Structure formats: C-alpha cells, structure tokens
PDB file of C-alpha atoms in Angstrom:
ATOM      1  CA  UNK X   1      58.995 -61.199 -28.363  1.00 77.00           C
ATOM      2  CA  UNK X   2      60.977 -58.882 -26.357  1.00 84.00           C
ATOM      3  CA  UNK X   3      58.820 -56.205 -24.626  1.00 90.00           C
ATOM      4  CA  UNK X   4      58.912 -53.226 -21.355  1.00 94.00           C
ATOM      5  CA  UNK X   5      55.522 -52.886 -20.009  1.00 95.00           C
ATOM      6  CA  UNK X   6      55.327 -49.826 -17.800  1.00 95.00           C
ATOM      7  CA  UNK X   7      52.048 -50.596 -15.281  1.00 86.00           C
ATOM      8  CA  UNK X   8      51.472 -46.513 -14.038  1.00 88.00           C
ATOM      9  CA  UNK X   9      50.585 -44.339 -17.288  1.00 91.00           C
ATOM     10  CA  UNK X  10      49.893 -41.495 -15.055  1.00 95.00           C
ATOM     11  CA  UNK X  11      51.254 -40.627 -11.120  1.00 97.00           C
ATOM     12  CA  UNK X  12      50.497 -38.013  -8.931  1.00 97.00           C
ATOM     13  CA  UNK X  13      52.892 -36.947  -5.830  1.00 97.00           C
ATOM     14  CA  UNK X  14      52.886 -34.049  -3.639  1.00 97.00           C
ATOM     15  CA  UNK X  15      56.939 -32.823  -3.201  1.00 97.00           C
ATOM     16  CA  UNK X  16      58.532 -34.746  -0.767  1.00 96.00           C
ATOM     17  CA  UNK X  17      56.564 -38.007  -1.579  1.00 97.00           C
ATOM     18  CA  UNK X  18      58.461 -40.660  -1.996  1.00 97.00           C
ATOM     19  CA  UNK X  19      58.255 -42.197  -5.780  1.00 97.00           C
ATOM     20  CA  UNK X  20      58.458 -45.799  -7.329  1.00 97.00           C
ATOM     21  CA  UNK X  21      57.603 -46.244 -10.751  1.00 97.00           C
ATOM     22  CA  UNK X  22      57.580 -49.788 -12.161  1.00 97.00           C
ATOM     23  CA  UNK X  23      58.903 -51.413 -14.862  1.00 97.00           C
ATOM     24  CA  UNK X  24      58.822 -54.989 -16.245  1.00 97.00           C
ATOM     25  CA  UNK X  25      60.374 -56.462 -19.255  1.00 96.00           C
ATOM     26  CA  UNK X  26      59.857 -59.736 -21.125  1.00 93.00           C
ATOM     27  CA  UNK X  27      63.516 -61.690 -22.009  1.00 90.00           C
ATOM     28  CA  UNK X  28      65.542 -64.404 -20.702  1.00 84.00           C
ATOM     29  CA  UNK X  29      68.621 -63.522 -21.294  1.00 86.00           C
ATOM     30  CA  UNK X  30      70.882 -61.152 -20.951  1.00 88.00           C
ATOM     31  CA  UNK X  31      69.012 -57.424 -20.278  1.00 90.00           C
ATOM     32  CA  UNK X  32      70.683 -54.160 -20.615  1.00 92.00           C
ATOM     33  CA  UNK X  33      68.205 -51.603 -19.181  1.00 95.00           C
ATOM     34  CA  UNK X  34      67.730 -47.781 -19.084  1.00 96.00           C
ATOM     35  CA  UNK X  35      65.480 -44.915 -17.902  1.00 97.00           C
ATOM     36  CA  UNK X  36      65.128 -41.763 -19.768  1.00 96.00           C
ATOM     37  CA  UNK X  37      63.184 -39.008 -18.980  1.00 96.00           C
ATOM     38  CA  UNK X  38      61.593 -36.094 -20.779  1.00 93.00           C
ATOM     39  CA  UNK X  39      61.020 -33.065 -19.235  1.00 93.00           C
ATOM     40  CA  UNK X  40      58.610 -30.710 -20.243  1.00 90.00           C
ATOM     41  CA  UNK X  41      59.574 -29.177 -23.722  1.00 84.00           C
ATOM     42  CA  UNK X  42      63.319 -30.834 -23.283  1.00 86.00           C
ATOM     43  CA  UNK X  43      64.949 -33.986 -24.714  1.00 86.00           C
ATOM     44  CA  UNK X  44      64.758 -37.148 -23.917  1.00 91.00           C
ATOM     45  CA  UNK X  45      67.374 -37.504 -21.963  1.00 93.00           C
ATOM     46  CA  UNK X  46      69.504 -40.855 -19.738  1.00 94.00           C
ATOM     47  CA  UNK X  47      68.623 -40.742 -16.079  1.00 96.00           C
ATOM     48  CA  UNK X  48      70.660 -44.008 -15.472  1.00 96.00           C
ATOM     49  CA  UNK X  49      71.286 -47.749 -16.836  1.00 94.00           C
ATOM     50  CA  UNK X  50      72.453 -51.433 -15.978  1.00 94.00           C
ATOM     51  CA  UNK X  51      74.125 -53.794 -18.087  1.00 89.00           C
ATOM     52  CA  UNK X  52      76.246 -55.418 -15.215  1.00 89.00           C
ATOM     53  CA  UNK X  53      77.296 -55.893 -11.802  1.00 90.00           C
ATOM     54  CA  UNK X  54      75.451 -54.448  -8.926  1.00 93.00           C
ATOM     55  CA  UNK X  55      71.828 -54.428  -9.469  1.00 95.00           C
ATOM     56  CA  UNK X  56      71.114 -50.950  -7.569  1.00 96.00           C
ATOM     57  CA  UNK X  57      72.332 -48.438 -10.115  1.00 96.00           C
ATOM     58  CA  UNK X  58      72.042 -44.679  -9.137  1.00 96.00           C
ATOM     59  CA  UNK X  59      71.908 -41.844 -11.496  1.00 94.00           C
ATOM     60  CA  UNK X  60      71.437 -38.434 -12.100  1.00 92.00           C
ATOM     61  CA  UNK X  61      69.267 -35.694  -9.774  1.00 93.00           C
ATOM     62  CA  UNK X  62      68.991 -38.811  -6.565  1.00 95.00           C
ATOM     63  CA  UNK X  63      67.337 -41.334  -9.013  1.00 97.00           C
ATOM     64  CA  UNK X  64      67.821 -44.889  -8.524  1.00 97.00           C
ATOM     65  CA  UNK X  65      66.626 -48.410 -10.222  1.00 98.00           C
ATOM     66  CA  UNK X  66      67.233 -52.016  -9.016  1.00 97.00           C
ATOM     67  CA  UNK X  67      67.012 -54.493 -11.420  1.00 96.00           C
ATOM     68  CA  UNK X  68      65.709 -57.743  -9.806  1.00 96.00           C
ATOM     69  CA  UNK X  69      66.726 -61.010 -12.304  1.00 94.00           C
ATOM     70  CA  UNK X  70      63.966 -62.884 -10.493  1.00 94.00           C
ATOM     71  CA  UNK X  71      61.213 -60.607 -11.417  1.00 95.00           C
ATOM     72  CA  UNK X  72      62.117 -59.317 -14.687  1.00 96.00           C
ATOM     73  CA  UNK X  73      61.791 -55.717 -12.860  1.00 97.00           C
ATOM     74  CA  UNK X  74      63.564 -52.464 -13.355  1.00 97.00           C
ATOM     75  CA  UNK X  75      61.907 -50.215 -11.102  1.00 97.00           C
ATOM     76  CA  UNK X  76      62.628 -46.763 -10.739  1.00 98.00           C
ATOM     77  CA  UNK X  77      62.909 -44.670  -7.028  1.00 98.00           C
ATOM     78  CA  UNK X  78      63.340 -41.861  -5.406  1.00 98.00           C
ATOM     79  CA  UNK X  79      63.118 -41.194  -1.644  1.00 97.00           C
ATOM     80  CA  UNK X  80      61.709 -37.566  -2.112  1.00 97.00           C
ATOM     81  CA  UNK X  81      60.388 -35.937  -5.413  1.00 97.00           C
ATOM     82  CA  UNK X  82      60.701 -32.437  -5.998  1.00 97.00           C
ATOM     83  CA  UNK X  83      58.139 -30.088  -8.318  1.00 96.00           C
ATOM     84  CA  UNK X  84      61.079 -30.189 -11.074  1.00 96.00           C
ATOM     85  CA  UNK X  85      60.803 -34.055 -11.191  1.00 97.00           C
ATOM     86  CA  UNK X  86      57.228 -33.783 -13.058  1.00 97.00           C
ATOM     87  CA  UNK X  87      58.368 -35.336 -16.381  1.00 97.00           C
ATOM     88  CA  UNK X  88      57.652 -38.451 -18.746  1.00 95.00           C
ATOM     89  CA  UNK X  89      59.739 -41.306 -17.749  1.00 97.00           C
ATOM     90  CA  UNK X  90      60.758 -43.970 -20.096  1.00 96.00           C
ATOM     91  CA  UNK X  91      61.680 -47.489 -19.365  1.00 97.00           C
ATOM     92  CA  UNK X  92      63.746 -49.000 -21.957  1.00 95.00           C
ATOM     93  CA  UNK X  93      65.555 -52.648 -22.797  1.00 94.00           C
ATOM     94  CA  UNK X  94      68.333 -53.781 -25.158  1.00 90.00           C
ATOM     95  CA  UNK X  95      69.458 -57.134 -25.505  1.00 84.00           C
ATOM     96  CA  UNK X  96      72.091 -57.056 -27.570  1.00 77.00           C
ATOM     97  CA  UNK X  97      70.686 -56.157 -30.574  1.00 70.00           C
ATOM     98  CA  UNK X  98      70.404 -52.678 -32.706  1.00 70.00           C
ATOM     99  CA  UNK X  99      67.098 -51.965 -31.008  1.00 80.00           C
ATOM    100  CA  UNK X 100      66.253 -50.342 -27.848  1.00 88.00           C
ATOM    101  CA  UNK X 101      62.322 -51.392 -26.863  1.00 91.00           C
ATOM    102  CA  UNK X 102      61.027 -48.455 -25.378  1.00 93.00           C
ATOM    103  CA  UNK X 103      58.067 -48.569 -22.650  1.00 94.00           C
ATOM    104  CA  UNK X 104      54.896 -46.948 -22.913  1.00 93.00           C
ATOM    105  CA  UNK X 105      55.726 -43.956 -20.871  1.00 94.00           C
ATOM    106  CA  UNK X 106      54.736 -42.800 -16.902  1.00 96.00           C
ATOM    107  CA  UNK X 107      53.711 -39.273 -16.908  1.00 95.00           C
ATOM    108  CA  UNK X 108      54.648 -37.782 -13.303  1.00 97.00           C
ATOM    109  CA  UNK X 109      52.983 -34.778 -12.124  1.00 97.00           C
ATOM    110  CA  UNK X 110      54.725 -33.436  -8.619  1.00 97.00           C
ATOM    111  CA  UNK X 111      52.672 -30.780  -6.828  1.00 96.00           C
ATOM    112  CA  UNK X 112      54.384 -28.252  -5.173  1.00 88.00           C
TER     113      UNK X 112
ATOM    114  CA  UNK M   1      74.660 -25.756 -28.005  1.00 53.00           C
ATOM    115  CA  UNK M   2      72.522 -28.582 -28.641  1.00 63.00           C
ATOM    116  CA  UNK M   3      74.084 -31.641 -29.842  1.00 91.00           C
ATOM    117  CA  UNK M   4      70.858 -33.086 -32.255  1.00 95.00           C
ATOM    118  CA  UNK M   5      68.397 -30.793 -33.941  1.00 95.00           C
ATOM    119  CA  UNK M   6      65.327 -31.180 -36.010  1.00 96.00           C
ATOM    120  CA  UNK M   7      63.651 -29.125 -38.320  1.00 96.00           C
ATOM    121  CA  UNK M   8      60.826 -28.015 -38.102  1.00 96.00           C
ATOM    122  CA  UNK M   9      59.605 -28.168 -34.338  1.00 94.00           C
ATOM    123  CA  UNK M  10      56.240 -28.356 -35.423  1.00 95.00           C
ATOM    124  CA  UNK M  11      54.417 -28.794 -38.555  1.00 96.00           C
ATOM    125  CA  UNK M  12      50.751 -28.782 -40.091  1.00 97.00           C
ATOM    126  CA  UNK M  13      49.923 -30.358 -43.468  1.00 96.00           C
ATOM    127  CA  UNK M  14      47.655 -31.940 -45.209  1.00 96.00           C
ATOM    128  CA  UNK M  15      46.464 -35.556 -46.028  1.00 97.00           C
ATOM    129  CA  UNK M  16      48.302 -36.319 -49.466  1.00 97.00           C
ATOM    130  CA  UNK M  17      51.365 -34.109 -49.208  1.00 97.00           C
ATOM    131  CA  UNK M  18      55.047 -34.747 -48.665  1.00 96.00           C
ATOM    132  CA  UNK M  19      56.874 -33.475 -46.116  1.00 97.00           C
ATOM    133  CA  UNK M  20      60.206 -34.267 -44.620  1.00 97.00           C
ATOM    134  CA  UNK M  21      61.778 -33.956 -41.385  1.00 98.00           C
ATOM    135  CA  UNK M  22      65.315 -32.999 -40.655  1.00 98.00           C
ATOM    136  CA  UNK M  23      67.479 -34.393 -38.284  1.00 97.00           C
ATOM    137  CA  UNK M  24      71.365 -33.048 -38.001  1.00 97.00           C
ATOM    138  CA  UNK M  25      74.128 -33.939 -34.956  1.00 96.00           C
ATOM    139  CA  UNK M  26      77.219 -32.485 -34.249  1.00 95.00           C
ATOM    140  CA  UNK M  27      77.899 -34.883 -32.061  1.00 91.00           C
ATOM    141  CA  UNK M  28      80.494 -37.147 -34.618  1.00 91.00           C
ATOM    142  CA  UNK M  29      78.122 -40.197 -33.771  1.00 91.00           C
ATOM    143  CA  UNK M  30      77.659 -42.706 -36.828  1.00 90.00           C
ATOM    144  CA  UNK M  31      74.612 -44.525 -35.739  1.00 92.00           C
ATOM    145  CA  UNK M  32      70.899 -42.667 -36.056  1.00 94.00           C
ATOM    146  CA  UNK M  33      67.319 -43.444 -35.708  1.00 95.00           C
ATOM    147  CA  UNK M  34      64.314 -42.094 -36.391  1.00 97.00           C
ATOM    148  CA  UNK M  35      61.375 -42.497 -33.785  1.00 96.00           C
ATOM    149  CA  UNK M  36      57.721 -41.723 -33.184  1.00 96.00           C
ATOM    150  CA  UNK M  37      56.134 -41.451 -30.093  1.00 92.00           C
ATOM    151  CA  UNK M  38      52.064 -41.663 -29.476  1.00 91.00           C
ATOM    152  CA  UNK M  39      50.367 -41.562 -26.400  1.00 83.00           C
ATOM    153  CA  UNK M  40      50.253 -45.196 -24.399  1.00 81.00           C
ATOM    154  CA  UNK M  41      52.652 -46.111 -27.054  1.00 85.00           C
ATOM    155  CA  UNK M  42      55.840 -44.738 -26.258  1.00 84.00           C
ATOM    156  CA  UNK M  43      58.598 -44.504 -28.855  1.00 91.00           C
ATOM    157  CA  UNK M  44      58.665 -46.305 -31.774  1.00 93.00           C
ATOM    158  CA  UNK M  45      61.765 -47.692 -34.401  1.00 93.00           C
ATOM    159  CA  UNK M  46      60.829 -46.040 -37.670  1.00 96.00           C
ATOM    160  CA  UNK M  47      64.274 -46.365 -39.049  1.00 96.00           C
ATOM    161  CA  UNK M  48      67.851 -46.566 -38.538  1.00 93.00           C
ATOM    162  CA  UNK M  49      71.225 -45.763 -39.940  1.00 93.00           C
ATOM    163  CA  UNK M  50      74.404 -47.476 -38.762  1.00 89.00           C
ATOM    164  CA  UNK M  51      76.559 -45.034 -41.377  1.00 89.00           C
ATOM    165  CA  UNK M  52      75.783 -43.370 -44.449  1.00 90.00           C
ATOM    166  CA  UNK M  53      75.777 -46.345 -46.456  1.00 91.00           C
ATOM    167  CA  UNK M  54      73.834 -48.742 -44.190  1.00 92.00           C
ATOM    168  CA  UNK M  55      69.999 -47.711 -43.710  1.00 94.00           C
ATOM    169  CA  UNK M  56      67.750 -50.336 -42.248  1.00 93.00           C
ATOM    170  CA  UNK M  57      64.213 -50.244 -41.790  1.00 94.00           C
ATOM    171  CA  UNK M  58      62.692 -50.371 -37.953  1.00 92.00           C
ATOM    172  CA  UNK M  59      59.308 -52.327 -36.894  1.00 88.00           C
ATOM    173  CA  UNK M  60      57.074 -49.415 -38.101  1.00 94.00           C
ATOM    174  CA  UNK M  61      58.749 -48.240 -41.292  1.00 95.00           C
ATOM    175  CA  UNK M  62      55.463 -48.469 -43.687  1.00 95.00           C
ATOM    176  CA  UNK M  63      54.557 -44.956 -45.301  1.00 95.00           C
ATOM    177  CA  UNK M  64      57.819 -43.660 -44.696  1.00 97.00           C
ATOM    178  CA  UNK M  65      61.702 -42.926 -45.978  1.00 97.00           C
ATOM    179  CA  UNK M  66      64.811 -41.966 -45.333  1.00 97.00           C
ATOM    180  CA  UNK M  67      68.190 -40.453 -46.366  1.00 97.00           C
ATOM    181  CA  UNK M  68      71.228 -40.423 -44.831  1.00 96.00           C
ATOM    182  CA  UNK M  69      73.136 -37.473 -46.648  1.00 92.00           C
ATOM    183  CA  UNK M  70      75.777 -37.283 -44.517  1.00 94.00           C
ATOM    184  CA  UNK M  71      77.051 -38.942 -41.148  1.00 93.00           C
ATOM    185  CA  UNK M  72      75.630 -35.702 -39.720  1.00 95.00           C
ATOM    186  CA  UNK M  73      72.236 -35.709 -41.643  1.00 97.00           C
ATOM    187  CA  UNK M  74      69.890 -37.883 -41.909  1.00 97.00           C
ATOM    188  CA  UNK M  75      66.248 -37.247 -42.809  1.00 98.00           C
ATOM    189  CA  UNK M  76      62.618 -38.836 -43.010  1.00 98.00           C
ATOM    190  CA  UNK M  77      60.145 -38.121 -45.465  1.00 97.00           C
ATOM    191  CA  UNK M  78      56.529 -39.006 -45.337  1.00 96.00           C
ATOM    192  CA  UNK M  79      55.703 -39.875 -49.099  1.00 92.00           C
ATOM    193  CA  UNK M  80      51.826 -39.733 -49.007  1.00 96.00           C
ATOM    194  CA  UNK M  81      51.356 -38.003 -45.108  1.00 96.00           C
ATOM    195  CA  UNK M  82      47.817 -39.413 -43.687  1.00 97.00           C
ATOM    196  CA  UNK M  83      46.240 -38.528 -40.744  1.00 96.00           C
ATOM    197  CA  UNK M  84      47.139 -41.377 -38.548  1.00 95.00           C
ATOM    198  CA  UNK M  85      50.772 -40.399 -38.741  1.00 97.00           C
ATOM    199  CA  UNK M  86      50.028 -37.384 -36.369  1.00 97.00           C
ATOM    200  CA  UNK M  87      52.731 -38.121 -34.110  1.00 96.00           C
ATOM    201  CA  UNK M  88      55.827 -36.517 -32.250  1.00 94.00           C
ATOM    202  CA  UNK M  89      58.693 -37.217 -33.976  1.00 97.00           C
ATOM    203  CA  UNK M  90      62.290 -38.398 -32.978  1.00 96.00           C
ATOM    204  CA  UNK M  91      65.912 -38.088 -34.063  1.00 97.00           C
ATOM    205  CA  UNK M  92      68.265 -39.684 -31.468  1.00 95.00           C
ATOM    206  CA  UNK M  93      72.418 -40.671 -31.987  1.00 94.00           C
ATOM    207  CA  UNK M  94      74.339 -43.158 -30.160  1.00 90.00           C
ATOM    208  CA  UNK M  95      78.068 -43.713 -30.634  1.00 81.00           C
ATOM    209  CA  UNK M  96      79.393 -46.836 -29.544  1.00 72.00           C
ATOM    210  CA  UNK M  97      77.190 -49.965 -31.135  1.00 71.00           C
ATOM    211  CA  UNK M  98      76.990 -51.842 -28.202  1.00 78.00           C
ATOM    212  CA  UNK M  99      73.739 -53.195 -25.993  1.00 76.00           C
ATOM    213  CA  UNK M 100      74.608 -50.682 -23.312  1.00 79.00           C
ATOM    214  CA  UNK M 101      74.695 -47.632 -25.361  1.00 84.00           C
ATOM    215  CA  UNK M 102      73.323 -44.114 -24.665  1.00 88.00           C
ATOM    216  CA  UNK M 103      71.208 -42.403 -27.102  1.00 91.00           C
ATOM    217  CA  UNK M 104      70.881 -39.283 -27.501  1.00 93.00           C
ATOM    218  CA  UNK M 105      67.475 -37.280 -28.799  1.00 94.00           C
ATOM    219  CA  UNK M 106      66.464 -34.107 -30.633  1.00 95.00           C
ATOM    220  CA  UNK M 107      64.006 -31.988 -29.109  1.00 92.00           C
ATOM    221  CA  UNK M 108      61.660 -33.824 -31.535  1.00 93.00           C
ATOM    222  CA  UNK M 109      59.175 -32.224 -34.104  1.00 95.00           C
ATOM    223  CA  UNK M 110      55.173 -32.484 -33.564  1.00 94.00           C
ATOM    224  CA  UNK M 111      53.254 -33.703 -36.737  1.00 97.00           C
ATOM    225  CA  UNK M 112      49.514 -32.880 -37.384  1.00 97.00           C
ATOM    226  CA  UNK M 113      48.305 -34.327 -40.538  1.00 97.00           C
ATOM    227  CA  UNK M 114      44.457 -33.258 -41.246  1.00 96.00           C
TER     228      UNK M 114
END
C-alpha cells in the first residue's frame, strides 16, 4: 500500500537555523509529490511539488525539496528559517490516482 | 476573498445528534473532498466528489455522508456524531484531475463531540 511517513512530528529552530524536514514515501512507480503547509489559523496551503524533470524543485517563501528516486525521499529545506515559518508541514504523494496520501504532519516551532 | 469556506468554524454537540458541515467554493473547480485531520494522523479521505453526479466514498467514510448540491456545494453530515469523530475538518477543491494537481483547502471547521 501506498504510504508518506514523515519521521520529525515536532522541530524546534532558533531563526536563522537552517531546516530539513524529512519525508519518505512507499511506491515504485511513478510519484507525484507535494508539501503543504498550514500556518497558524490559515489554510492549508501548496509550498511546492514534483511530478517531473529536475529533482530540486523550489517554491514559495525560499523553500525547497529534492526528490531522490533512490531513496524514496522528498525532503524539505531551507537554508535559514524565519519566526513566520513556525507552521504544520505536510508531505503528500499521488500516483496517479484520485487520492492524495497525506503524511502525518511536522509541527515547526521557530524561535525568534 | 477566500476561495473555499466552511460553515461553522467550530462546533460542539453531543453524542447522538446530527450535524452537518458546509463546504462552498467559488473557485469554478468540479472536483471536492472532504478530509479529517487528527493529531499523528494527518489528513484523512472521508469523501470525494468528481461533479455533482459522481460522489465516491474515501478510506474512512464509515459514520458519515455527503451531498453534493451543487458544483459549488458540497456538504458532510455526521448521521449519529460519536465522540471519536472529534476531529478538524476539511473541504479542499482541485481543478484539473490529474496526479499533479493542486488542492485547495477551507480554513477547516473543529468538531468536539462529548
């Protein structure tokens, strides 16, 4: 069965910190992969996603994910958090179906 | 100017009662789910809707049900609500139908069911 395990419920940075949180899936085939976040009392919302090509896909507020075939990885960076990065991140994976499999959450908390 | 809203943000019942939430979109999208989301869980297909007439049930649709009024509308009902379906709740569109699709989410609405 298709599944996104998400190995950091909770991380704590202090700004500036640089962040990785990880993200592994379980599917041989084709992957199309997203991160959402949530930030406090806002919507879910798309922070960036691969389906193809290069494997180091940058999206919104400097947030980046490279999505290594090898190790059935996703994981999300930044090179420095700021305070208004503390949010739920999602991991999520569709392959090719209706569904999107949604991970368990990371809660970030970025101290100022 | 928010694209998907739900109704109520938050709600309190009791263990027995019905109660349904409301999801509407002004986004034009014809696809629309319904999610929960519990702690160390994350979110959850309760149900789906492709258009009006197509309503399909997700991996957790047990105690619940839907109706799609209108490509704009689409609402779930708890039948019987019991306590372990204290949960935040999700309404989310997405337009195209393919793998790589965005979704987009309502501002969800927190259920406590005593």
């Amino acid at each position: 069965a298709q599944s996104v395990s998400q190995h950091n419920h909770h991380v704590i940075l202090s700004e500036a910190a640089s962040l990785e949180l990880g993200c592994n899936y379980s599917y041989g085939g084709t992957v199309n992969l997203f991160w959402y976040v949530q930030y406090p009392g806002q919507h879910l919302q798309l922070l960036l996603k691969y389906f193809s090509g290069d494997p180091l896909v940058k999206g919104i507020k400097g947030f980046e994910a490279e999505f290594i075939k090898s190790k059935f990885s996703f994981n999300l960076r930044k090179p420095s958090v700021q305070w208004s990065d503390t949010a739920e991140y999602f991991c999520a994976l569709n392959t090719g179906g209706f569904k999107t499999i949604f991970g368990a959450g990371t809660r970030l908390f970025v101290k100022a | 100017d928010a694209d998907v809203t739900q109704t109520p943000r938050n709600r309190i019942t009791k263990t027995g009662k019905r109660i349904m939430l409301e999801c509407s979109q002004t986004k034009g999208h014809d696809r629309m789910y319904w999610y929960r989301q519990d702690p160390g869980l994350g979110l959850r297909l309760i149900y789906y809707s492709f258009d009006v007439k197509d309503i399909n049930k997700g991996e957790i649709s047990d105690g619940y049900s839907v109706s799609r009024q209108a490509q704009a509308k689409f609402s779930l009902s708890l039948e019987s609500a019991i306590p372990n379906q204290t949960a935040l709740y999700f309404c989310a569109t997405s337009d195209s139908g393919t793998p790589q699709e965005t979704q987009y989410f309502g501002p969800g609405t927190r259920l406590l069911v005593l």
